[in-house]
Amino acid sequence: MEMKKPLILDLPNFDTKRLQKQQITVDKAQMKVISLLLYTLTLIQTGLTLDLDPTDVKSVCEATSLIQKGILDYYWGTQYGGTVGMFQPPYYWWAAGEAFGGMLENWYLCQNDTFETLLLDAFVAQTGPDFDYIPANQTMVEGNDDQGIWGLTIMNAVERNFTAPNKDGVPGWLALSQAVFNTMWARWDDAHCDGGLRWQIFTWNSGYNYKNTVANACLFQMAARLGRYTGNQTYLDVASKVFDWLTDVGFVVLEGQDIANVYDGATIDNNCTDITTLEWSYNHGIVLGGAAFMYNATNGSSTWQTRVDKLLKGATTYFFRDGIMYESACQDGNNCNNDQRTFKSIFSRMLSFTSMLVPETAKVIDPLMKTTAQAVAKSCSGGSDGHTCGLNWEEGKWDGKYGLGEQMCALEAIQSVLIHKRPGLYTQHNGGSSIGDVNAGLNASTTNVLKNHLDISSGDRAGAAIVTAIILAILLGGTVWMLF
């Protein structure tokens, strides 16, 4: 499947007979130069770059409509042979959950139902046989963080009163969110590092011995949001336990400092003492967002107020420069991979939620997001469509980068300026209508993975490696045959 290409000039045709009548001699090289100049003038005259006024809802929604079309250039679900709910390789399943979360927010903030059916079909298609967002096409590779990202998006469907599933047998969004929470919480591992979720669900996947922040941050936020939405204290108690573990293990550092750090994770081999101290915007954002939900759910608890303040200082210190958002761990080195190029999307969403849920933070967050949105609009000026978005928003123009991640991040950063233009996130007590099931997912085959002792011996691993090698050889052989 072809990726979206950078700007390819479709040079306009010139009337060479007219040139001949005027006795003008133009060689091929000159013709190309003239064509390029005229094409550039055409772009300027037609105004293909995003004309954004962050204070005007119509302007923002028109800009984000264009950006969403760029997102869907990578969507597999509408392509022949593709899978509904997934984006084309090399983008992983979790990135679809993240992208759809931004599009769902746009559905609500802009009251734009253009992609409502697409989103509804994708959400239903990826629920999985046990309705817990472990679909058949991901059973062997899905991690706790992948499921968690989808869980946050489906929880967004709950809080925004998104159109209910219309397929027989599919539970409501709240029940689906509860299934994600229940299956993740059942995998809590007290046997190593005194708690925490592992990165991977299944023992055969690389990283099964790693406990990462994002998986646990998703669990923390899911519990906080379910507690806020339902009013059930049990969820809030779980959220507090997960957050305490994150700080006790040292993945989130608050004590003794005003600016919080949020690190990536550690292996169980050394009892989670070998912490990877890389800081990513999405880790920081999901933890900050969870703390904001807890503040709101506890009626402005001073404890959660302090935590929000420290996490927000970390967010603004490490991921903004001259008022513009950037991915500090990889952007300057020009080495962000496909995953990392998506992180600013969910980070933007979490900053928006924090501004809404903790009103005192709006005076810090809103100006930063306004400045960032204006910078993003200037970045969305590339590609063959004239509004492809780049990675580095500080350049004041398109930086030549393009991809699903760039489009996702641009969408969420720009639409974040609308967060106060529409009613806030619903709960069951102020208009939320989704139907829930507190026991959802408890009988799923992947709920108690740790207790099922799904271990693989050395012989099993060797056998699996041989089978994999044979399959790869067949696939490569077929590819070579097709090429030649």
Short mmCIF file of C-alpha atoms in Angstrom, two decimals:
data_model
loop_
_atom_site.label_atom_id
_atom_site.label_comp_id
_atom_site.label_asym_id
_atom_site.label_seq_id
_atom_site.Cartn_x
_atom_site.Cartn_y
_atom_site.Cartn_z
CA MET A 1 0.00 0.00 0.00
CA GLU A 2 1.49 3.34 -1.00
CA MET A 3 2.13 5.98 1.60
CA LYS A 4 1.09 9.55 0.95
CA LYS A 5 3.82 11.26 -1.06
CA PRO A 6 5.27 14.73 -0.59
CA LEU A 7 4.48 17.48 -3.06
CA ILE A 8 4.49 16.12 -6.61
CA LEU A 9 4.16 18.85 -9.22
CA ASP A 10 1.44 18.32 -11.77
CA LEU A 11 2.82 20.91 -14.17
CA PRO A 12 0.21 22.88 -16.10
CA ASN A 13 0.09 22.52 -19.88
CA PHE A 14 1.28 25.48 -21.91
CA ASP A 15 0.03 26.61 -25.27
CA THR A 16 3.28 26.17 -27.23
CA LYS A 17 1.63 27.29 -30.48
CA ARG A 18 0.89 30.65 -28.88
CA LEU A 19 4.50 30.95 -27.82
CA GLN A 20 5.62 30.16 -31.38
CA LYS A 21 3.32 32.82 -32.82
CA GLN A 22 5.00 35.34 -30.51
CA GLN A 23 8.36 34.05 -31.80
CA ILE A 24 9.52 33.10 -28.31
CA THR A 25 12.03 30.28 -28.14
CA VAL A 26 11.74 28.12 -25.01
CA ASP A 27 13.78 24.99 -24.44
CA LYS A 28 12.63 22.11 -22.19
CA ALA A 29 14.57 23.27 -19.13
CA GLN A 30 13.14 26.78 -19.38
CA MET A 31 9.66 25.37 -19.88
CA LYS A 32 9.93 23.44 -16.61
CA VAL A 33 11.10 26.54 -14.75
CA ILE A 34 8.21 28.61 -16.12
CA SER A 35 5.76 25.83 -15.30
CA LEU A 36 7.07 25.59 -11.73
CA LEU A 37 6.76 29.35 -11.21
CA LEU A 38 3.21 29.46 -12.52
CA TYR A 39 2.23 26.43 -10.45
CA THR A 40 3.61 28.12 -7.33
CA LEU A 41 1.64 31.29 -8.13
CA THR A 42 -1.48 29.15 -8.55
CA LEU A 43 -0.99 27.70 -5.06
CA ILE A 44 -0.59 31.16 -3.58
CA GLN A 45 -3.64 32.54 -5.37
CA THR A 46 -5.91 29.63 -4.43
CA GLY A 47 -4.86 29.82 -0.77
CA LEU A 48 -4.46 26.11 -0.12
CA THR A 49 -2.69 26.66 3.19
CA LEU A 50 -4.87 26.67 6.28
CA ASP A 51 -6.24 30.10 7.09
CA LEU A 52 -6.79 29.73 10.81
CA ASP A 53 -8.40 32.11 13.24
CA PRO A 54 -8.24 30.25 16.59
CA THR A 55 -11.02 32.42 18.02
CA ASP A 56 -13.46 31.53 15.24
CA VAL A 57 -15.21 28.15 15.43
CA LYS A 58 -15.98 28.06 11.71
CA SER A 59 -12.34 28.72 10.80
CA VAL A 60 -11.09 26.00 13.14
CA CYS A 61 -13.64 23.46 11.96
CA GLU A 62 -12.94 24.12 8.29
CA ALA A 63 -9.22 23.64 8.93
CA THR A 64 -9.71 20.42 10.88
CA SER A 65 -12.03 19.09 8.19
CA LEU A 66 -9.16 19.31 5.70
CA ILE A 67 -6.75 17.71 8.16
CA GLN A 68 -9.10 14.77 8.77
CA LYS A 69 -9.20 14.08 5.06
CA GLY A 70 -5.42 13.81 5.28
CA ILE A 71 -5.78 11.32 8.13
CA LEU A 72 -8.09 9.17 6.04
CA ASP A 73 -5.55 9.01 3.22
CA TYR A 74 -3.95 6.32 5.40
CA TYR A 75 -7.17 4.55 6.42
CA TRP A 76 -7.42 0.91 5.42
CA GLY A 77 -11.08 0.41 6.19
CA THR A 78 -12.32 1.96 2.96
CA GLN A 79 -9.67 0.41 0.71
CA TYR A 80 -10.03 -2.82 -1.23
CA GLY A 81 -8.79 -5.70 0.90
CA GLY A 82 -8.34 -3.47 3.94
CA THR A 83 -9.64 -3.96 7.49
CA VAL A 84 -12.36 -1.76 8.96
CA GLY A 85 -10.97 0.09 11.95
CA MET A 86 -7.30 -0.12 10.97
CA PHE A 87 -4.81 2.09 9.16
CA GLN A 88 -2.44 0.83 6.51
CA PRO A 89 1.05 -0.48 7.43
CA PRO A 90 3.37 0.52 9.00
CA TYR A 91 0.87 2.00 11.45
CA TYR A 92 -0.08 -0.24 14.35
CA TRP A 93 -3.56 -0.98 15.67
CA TRP A 94 -3.16 1.26 18.72
CA ALA A 95 -2.51 4.27 16.47
CA ALA A 96 -5.99 3.75 15.00
CA GLY A 97 -7.47 4.05 18.48
CA GLU A 98 -5.52 7.25 19.03
CA ALA A 99 -6.50 8.73 15.64
CA PHE A 100 -10.18 7.91 16.10
CA GLY A 101 -10.09 9.57 19.52
CA GLY A 102 -9.17 12.85 17.85
CA MET A 103 -11.80 12.42 15.15
CA LEU A 104 -14.42 11.66 17.79
CA GLU A 105 -13.54 14.89 19.59
CA ASN A 106 -13.94 16.74 16.29
CA TRP A 107 -17.36 15.13 15.80
CA TYR A 108 -18.38 16.70 19.10
CA LEU A 109 -16.52 20.02 19.11
CA CYS A 110 -17.40 20.91 15.51
CA GLN A 111 -20.74 19.07 15.45
CA ASN A 112 -19.49 17.51 12.24
CA ASP A 113 -21.15 14.18 11.44
CA THR A 114 -19.27 13.62 8.15
CA PHE A 115 -17.29 10.72 9.59
CA GLU A 116 -19.82 9.51 12.16
CA THR A 117 -20.65 6.28 10.33
CA LEU A 118 -16.98 5.58 9.64
CA LEU A 119 -16.16 5.96 13.33
CA LEU A 120 -19.15 3.90 14.43
CA ASP A 121 -18.22 1.06 12.07
CA ALA A 122 -14.58 1.15 13.21
CA PHE A 123 -15.44 1.10 16.91
CA VAL A 124 -17.77 -1.86 16.48
CA ALA A 125 -15.48 -3.79 14.11
CA GLN A 126 -12.58 -3.74 16.59
CA THR A 127 -14.46 -4.74 19.77
CA GLY A 128 -13.28 -8.36 19.53
CA PRO A 129 -15.16 -11.60 20.25
CA ASP A 130 -15.34 -10.83 23.99
CA PHE A 131 -16.21 -7.14 23.49
CA ASP A 132 -13.07 -6.00 25.31
CA TYR A 133 -11.05 -4.51 22.45
CA ILE A 134 -8.85 -7.53 21.92
CA PRO A 135 -9.95 -8.28 18.34
CA ALA A 136 -9.02 -11.47 16.52
CA ASN A 137 -6.59 -9.63 14.26
CA GLN A 138 -4.56 -8.50 17.32
CA THR A 139 -4.87 -11.49 19.66
CA MET A 140 -1.24 -12.57 19.37
CA VAL A 141 0.43 -9.15 19.46
CA GLU A 142 -1.70 -6.72 21.47
CA GLY A 143 -0.24 -5.15 24.61
CA ASN A 144 -1.87 -3.57 27.65
CA ASP A 145 -1.01 -0.12 26.33
CA ASP A 146 -2.68 -0.85 22.97
CA GLN A 147 -5.89 -1.92 24.66
CA GLY A 148 -5.65 1.05 27.02
CA ILE A 149 -5.41 3.62 24.22
CA TRP A 150 -8.54 2.19 22.62
CA GLY A 151 -10.18 2.19 26.04
CA LEU A 152 -9.58 5.93 26.42
CA THR A 153 -11.17 6.58 23.03
CA ILE A 154 -14.24 4.47 23.82
CA MET A 155 -14.52 6.24 27.17
CA ASN A 156 -14.58 9.45 25.15
CA ALA A 157 -17.56 8.04 23.25
CA VAL A 158 -19.25 7.55 26.63
CA GLU A 159 -18.57 11.09 27.84
CA ARG A 160 -19.53 12.73 24.55
CA ASN A 161 -22.77 10.75 24.09
CA PHE A 162 -21.54 9.39 20.78
CA THR A 163 -24.11 7.50 18.69
CA ALA A 164 -24.75 4.13 20.35
CA PRO A 165 -23.69 0.89 18.62
CA ASN A 166 -26.43 -0.19 16.23
CA LYS A 167 -25.37 -3.80 15.80
CA ASP A 168 -27.26 -6.57 17.59
CA GLY A 169 -25.38 -7.96 20.57
CA VAL A 170 -22.82 -5.14 20.80
CA PRO A 171 -22.88 -3.58 24.29
CA GLY A 172 -23.06 0.15 24.93
CA TRP A 173 -19.91 2.29 25.03
CA LEU A 174 -19.93 2.33 28.82
CA ALA A 175 -20.07 -1.46 29.04
CA LEU A 176 -17.25 -1.71 26.50
CA SER A 177 -15.16 0.73 28.55
CA GLN A 178 -15.84 -1.26 31.68
CA ALA A 179 -14.74 -4.43 29.88
CA VAL A 180 -11.42 -2.80 28.98
CA PHE A 181 -10.94 -1.68 32.57
CA ASN A 182 -11.91 -5.05 34.07
CA THR A 183 -9.62 -7.07 31.82
CA MET A 184 -6.68 -4.72 32.41
CA TRP A 185 -7.19 -4.53 36.17
CA ALA A 186 -7.33 -8.34 36.37
CA ARG A 187 -3.78 -8.45 34.94
CA TRP A 188 -2.34 -6.34 37.75
CA ASP A 189 0.88 -8.09 38.75
CA ASP A 190 1.76 -7.93 42.46
CA ALA A 191 4.43 -10.59 42.08
CA HIS A 192 6.95 -8.23 40.47
CA CYS A 193 7.83 -4.65 41.46
CA ASP A 194 5.02 -4.73 44.06
CA GLY A 195 2.37 -4.18 41.42
CA GLY A 196 1.78 -2.65 38.04
CA LEU A 197 0.79 -3.82 34.59
CA ARG A 198 3.30 -5.34 32.24
CA TRP A 199 3.75 -3.82 28.83
CA GLN A 200 2.63 -6.99 27.06
CA ILE A 201 -0.40 -9.18 27.71
CA PHE A 202 1.05 -12.42 26.35
CA THR A 203 4.29 -14.08 27.40
CA TRP A 204 5.50 -14.69 23.86
CA ASN A 205 5.76 -11.00 22.99
CA SER A 206 8.98 -9.04 23.35
CA GLY A 207 8.67 -6.69 26.31
CA TYR A 208 6.67 -9.05 28.53
CA ASN A 209 9.27 -8.39 31.25
CA TYR A 210 8.83 -4.61 30.98
CA LYS A 211 6.40 -2.53 33.02
CA ASN A 212 5.76 0.71 31.19
CA THR A 213 4.17 3.95 32.24
CA VAL A 214 1.70 4.21 29.37
CA ALA A 215 -0.10 0.92 30.14
CA ASN A 216 -0.45 1.85 33.81
CA ALA A 217 -1.33 5.47 33.01
CA CYS A 218 -4.16 4.24 30.76
CA LEU A 219 -5.44 2.00 33.57
CA PHE A 220 -5.19 4.91 36.01
CA GLN A 221 -7.10 7.24 33.72
CA MET A 222 -9.74 4.64 32.81
CA ALA A 223 -10.44 4.08 36.51
CA ALA A 224 -10.58 7.83 37.19
CA ARG A 225 -12.96 8.47 34.31
CA LEU A 226 -15.24 5.56 35.16
CA GLY A 227 -15.33 6.75 38.76
CA ARG A 228 -16.19 10.28 37.71
CA TYR A 229 -18.81 9.15 35.21
CA THR A 230 -20.59 6.54 37.35
CA GLY A 231 -19.98 7.94 40.83
CA ASN A 232 -18.70 4.51 41.89
CA GLN A 233 -16.01 4.96 44.57
CA THR A 234 -14.43 1.60 43.79
CA TYR A 235 -13.11 2.93 40.49
CA LEU A 236 -11.61 5.97 42.22
CA ASP A 237 -9.94 3.71 44.79
CA VAL A 238 -8.34 1.70 42.00
CA ALA A 239 -7.19 4.90 40.31
CA SER A 240 -5.53 6.04 43.54
CA LYS A 241 -3.81 2.69 43.94
CA VAL A 242 -2.42 2.74 40.40
CA PHE A 243 -1.22 6.33 40.77
CA ASP A 244 0.44 5.55 44.10
CA TRP A 245 2.25 2.63 42.47
CA LEU A 246 3.47 4.85 39.61
CA THR A 247 4.98 7.27 42.13
CA ASP A 248 6.29 4.59 44.52
CA VAL A 249 8.10 2.76 41.74
CA GLY A 250 9.58 6.01 40.46
CA PHE A 251 7.96 6.22 37.04
CA VAL A 252 6.23 9.45 38.12
CA VAL A 253 8.34 11.76 40.30
CA LEU A 254 6.55 14.42 42.32
CA GLU A 255 8.00 14.53 45.82
CA GLY A 256 10.53 17.21 46.66
CA GLN A 257 10.09 19.13 43.43
CA ASP A 258 7.67 21.52 41.79
CA ILE A 259 8.07 20.12 38.28
CA ALA A 260 6.99 16.50 37.82
CA ASN A 261 8.87 13.97 35.75
CA VAL A 262 7.16 11.08 33.98
CA TYR A 263 9.56 8.37 32.81
CA ASP A 264 9.00 5.48 30.41
CA GLY A 265 9.27 2.30 32.52
CA ALA A 266 11.57 -0.49 33.73
CA THR A 267 12.09 -4.24 33.57
CA ILE A 268 10.99 -6.66 36.26
CA ASP A 269 14.43 -8.33 36.01
CA ASN A 270 15.82 -5.72 38.41
CA ASN A 271 12.62 -5.13 40.34
CA CYS A 272 11.87 -2.06 38.22
CA THR A 273 14.94 -0.19 39.44
CA ASP A 274 16.51 0.18 35.98
CA ILE A 275 14.19 2.98 34.95
CA THR A 276 14.31 4.22 31.37
CA THR A 277 14.30 7.96 31.95
CA LEU A 278 13.11 9.01 28.51
CA GLU A 279 10.18 11.42 28.76
CA TRP A 280 7.45 11.30 26.12
CA SER A 281 4.56 13.71 25.77
CA TYR A 282 1.90 11.00 25.66
CA ASN A 283 3.04 9.44 28.95
CA HIS A 284 3.02 12.82 30.61
CA GLY A 285 -0.29 13.77 29.08
CA ILE A 286 -2.17 10.61 30.05
CA VAL A 287 -0.96 10.87 33.67
CA LEU A 288 -1.85 14.57 33.78
CA GLY A 289 -5.27 13.88 32.28
CA GLY A 290 -5.94 11.13 34.82
CA ALA A 291 -5.02 13.48 37.67
CA ALA A 292 -7.38 16.11 36.24
CA PHE A 293 -10.24 13.60 36.16
CA MET A 294 -9.47 12.66 39.77
CA TYR A 295 -9.47 16.33 40.81
CA ASN A 296 -12.85 16.80 39.18
CA ALA A 297 -14.28 13.56 40.57
CA THR A 298 -13.20 14.44 44.12
CA ASN A 299 -14.72 17.93 44.01
CA GLY A 300 -11.42 19.76 43.85
CA SER A 301 -9.34 17.73 46.30
CA SER A 302 -6.26 19.69 47.40
CA THR A 303 -4.16 16.54 47.02
CA TRP A 304 -5.08 16.15 43.39
CA GLN A 305 -4.80 19.92 42.86
CA THR A 306 -1.14 19.75 43.92
CA ARG A 307 -0.50 16.76 41.68
CA VAL A 308 -2.13 18.45 38.70
CA ASP A 309 -0.07 21.60 39.26
CA LYS A 310 3.23 19.70 39.33
CA LEU A 311 2.36 17.56 36.34
CA LEU A 312 1.26 20.62 34.37
CA LYS A 313 4.54 22.39 35.15
CA GLY A 314 6.35 19.34 33.81
CA ALA A 315 4.21 19.33 30.68
CA THR A 316 4.82 23.01 29.93
CA THR A 317 8.53 22.80 30.79
CA TYR A 318 9.48 19.70 28.82
CA PHE A 319 7.16 19.81 25.81
CA PHE A 320 6.80 23.50 24.90
CA ARG A 321 9.41 25.86 23.54
CA ASP A 322 8.63 29.51 22.89
CA GLY A 323 4.97 28.65 23.41
CA ILE A 324 4.91 25.91 20.77
CA MET A 325 4.53 22.19 21.49
CA TYR A 326 7.30 19.79 20.49
CA GLU A 327 8.38 16.18 21.15
CA SER A 328 11.54 16.89 23.13
CA ALA A 329 13.01 13.36 23.23
CA CYS A 330 13.36 12.94 19.47
CA GLN A 331 12.29 15.97 17.45
CA ASP A 332 15.54 17.95 17.60
CA GLY A 333 17.53 14.84 16.69
CA ASN A 334 15.24 14.21 13.73
CA ASN A 335 14.84 10.60 14.86
CA CYS A 336 11.17 10.29 15.86
CA ASN A 337 9.74 6.97 14.69
CA ASN A 338 6.19 6.40 13.45
CA ASP A 339 4.83 5.86 16.97
CA GLN A 340 6.57 8.87 18.47
CA ARG A 341 5.28 11.12 15.69
CA THR A 342 1.74 10.52 17.01
CA PHE A 343 2.35 11.32 20.67
CA LYS A 344 1.50 15.03 20.57
CA SER A 345 -2.04 14.14 19.50
CA ILE A 346 -3.18 12.53 22.73
CA PHE A 347 -1.01 14.99 24.68
CA SER A 348 -3.02 17.87 23.17
CA ARG A 349 -6.29 16.13 24.02
CA MET A 350 -5.23 15.64 27.64
CA LEU A 351 -4.18 19.27 28.01
CA SER A 352 -7.61 20.28 26.71
CA PHE A 353 -9.37 18.01 29.18
CA THR A 354 -7.22 19.37 32.01
CA SER A 355 -8.11 22.95 31.07
CA MET A 356 -11.79 22.02 31.22
CA LEU A 357 -11.77 19.79 34.32
CA VAL A 358 -9.45 21.96 36.41
CA PRO A 359 -10.52 25.52 35.51
CA GLU A 360 -7.55 27.12 37.30
CA THR A 361 -5.22 25.58 34.71
CA ALA A 362 -6.91 27.27 31.73
CA LYS A 363 -4.88 30.44 32.17
CA VAL A 364 -1.71 28.40 31.57
CA ILE A 365 -2.92 25.87 29.01
CA ASP A 366 -5.18 27.91 26.72
CA PRO A 367 -2.59 30.51 25.59
CA LEU A 368 -0.08 27.74 24.85
CA MET A 369 -2.59 25.81 22.79
CA LYS A 370 -3.62 28.95 20.89
CA THR A 371 0.00 29.72 19.99
CA THR A 372 0.58 26.09 19.07
CA ALA A 373 -2.56 25.93 16.91
CA GLN A 374 -1.44 28.96 14.91
CA ALA A 375 1.99 27.39 14.41
CA VAL A 376 0.44 24.10 13.33
CA ALA A 377 -1.69 25.85 10.71
CA LYS A 378 1.47 27.27 9.13
CA SER A 379 2.98 23.79 9.16
CA CYS A 380 -0.03 22.38 7.29
CA SER A 381 1.02 23.86 3.97
CA GLY A 382 2.75 21.00 2.19
CA GLY A 383 2.05 17.96 0.09
CA SER A 384 0.23 17.60 -3.20
CA ASP A 385 -2.98 18.83 -1.55
CA GLY A 386 -1.37 21.99 -0.18
CA HIS A 387 -2.44 21.29 3.40
CA THR A 388 -0.37 18.28 4.45
CA CYS A 389 0.94 18.84 7.98
CA GLY A 390 4.53 18.53 9.19
CA LEU A 391 6.26 17.38 12.36
CA ASN A 392 8.16 20.48 13.48
CA TRP A 393 5.71 23.28 14.17
CA GLU A 394 8.41 25.78 15.14
CA GLU A 395 9.57 26.38 11.57
CA GLY A 396 6.59 28.48 10.51
CA LYS A 397 6.14 26.36 7.40
CA TRP A 398 5.90 22.74 6.27
CA ASP A 399 9.12 20.92 7.21
CA GLY A 400 8.83 18.19 4.56
CA LYS A 401 7.67 15.52 7.02
CA TYR A 402 4.35 13.79 6.44
CA GLY A 403 2.38 10.81 7.69
CA LEU A 404 -0.53 9.68 9.80
CA GLY A 405 1.12 10.90 13.00
CA GLU A 406 1.64 14.41 11.68
CA GLN A 407 -2.02 14.67 10.64
CA MET A 408 -3.27 13.29 13.97
CA CYS A 409 -1.19 15.72 16.01
CA ALA A 410 -2.23 18.69 13.89
CA LEU A 411 -5.92 17.81 14.24
CA GLU A 412 -5.89 17.64 18.02
CA ALA A 413 -3.64 20.65 18.57
CA ILE A 414 -5.83 22.91 16.42
CA GLN A 415 -9.22 21.73 17.68
CA SER A 416 -8.05 22.05 21.29
CA VAL A 417 -8.87 25.77 21.09
CA LEU A 418 -12.57 24.84 20.96
CA ILE A 419 -12.61 22.97 24.27
CA HIS A 420 -14.60 25.68 26.09
CA LYS A 421 -17.00 26.32 23.20
CA ARG A 422 -19.15 23.24 23.89
CA PRO A 423 -20.58 21.58 27.04
CA GLY A 424 -18.10 19.56 29.08
CA LEU A 425 -17.68 15.81 29.41
CA TYR A 426 -20.93 14.18 30.49
CA THR A 427 -21.50 11.92 33.48
CA GLN A 428 -24.44 9.68 34.36
CA HIS A 429 -25.70 12.50 36.55
CA ASN A 430 -25.72 15.33 34.00
CA GLY A 431 -26.89 13.85 30.73
CA GLY A 432 -24.71 10.82 29.98
CA SER A 433 -26.82 8.10 28.39
CA SER A 434 -24.57 5.11 27.64
CA ILE A 435 -25.57 1.74 29.09
CA GLY A 436 -23.02 -0.02 31.29
CA ASP A 437 -22.23 -3.42 32.81
CA VAL A 438 -19.93 -3.51 35.84
CA ASN A 439 -19.11 -7.18 35.13
CA ALA A 440 -18.26 -6.69 31.47
CA GLY A 441 -15.22 -8.60 30.31
CA LEU A 442 -14.78 -10.68 33.46
CA ASN A 443 -15.32 -13.92 31.57
CA ALA A 444 -13.08 -12.99 28.65
CA SER A 445 -10.33 -15.43 27.74
CA THR A 446 -7.66 -12.73 28.14
CA THR A 447 -8.81 -11.39 31.51
CA ASN A 448 -6.66 -13.47 33.81
CA VAL A 449 -3.64 -14.05 31.63
CA LEU A 450 -1.24 -13.95 34.57
CA LYS A 451 -3.30 -16.49 36.48
CA ASN A 452 -3.58 -18.79 33.47
CA HIS A 453 0.19 -19.34 33.50
CA LEU A 454 0.49 -18.91 29.76
CA ASP A 455 4.19 -19.75 29.65
CA ILE A 456 6.19 -20.90 26.70
CA SER A 457 9.14 -23.28 27.01
CA SER A 458 12.42 -22.94 25.11
CA GLY A 459 11.29 -25.75 22.82
CA ASP A 460 8.06 -23.91 22.07
CA ARG A 461 9.97 -20.73 21.26
CA ALA A 462 12.37 -22.60 18.99
CA GLY A 463 9.49 -24.31 17.20
CA ALA A 464 7.69 -21.02 16.77
CA ALA A 465 10.85 -19.45 15.36
CA ILE A 466 11.19 -22.25 12.79
CA VAL A 467 7.57 -21.89 11.70
CA THR A 468 7.99 -18.12 11.45
CA ALA A 469 11.13 -18.53 9.33
CA ILE A 470 9.31 -20.90 6.96
CA ILE A 471 6.37 -18.52 6.59
CA LEU A 472 8.69 -15.58 5.95
CA ALA A 473 10.59 -17.58 3.32
CA ILE A 474 7.33 -18.38 1.54
CA LEU A 475 6.19 -14.75 1.66
CA LEU A 476 9.55 -13.46 0.39
CA GLY A 477 9.59 -16.06 -2.34
CA GLY A 478 6.15 -15.03 -3.46
CA THR A 479 7.15 -11.38 -3.43
CA VAL A 480 10.22 -12.03 -5.58
CA TRP A 481 8.12 -14.10 -8.03
CA MET A 482 5.57 -11.27 -8.32
CA LEU A 483 8.31 -8.72 -8.95
CA PHE A 484 10.17 -10.68 -11.60
#
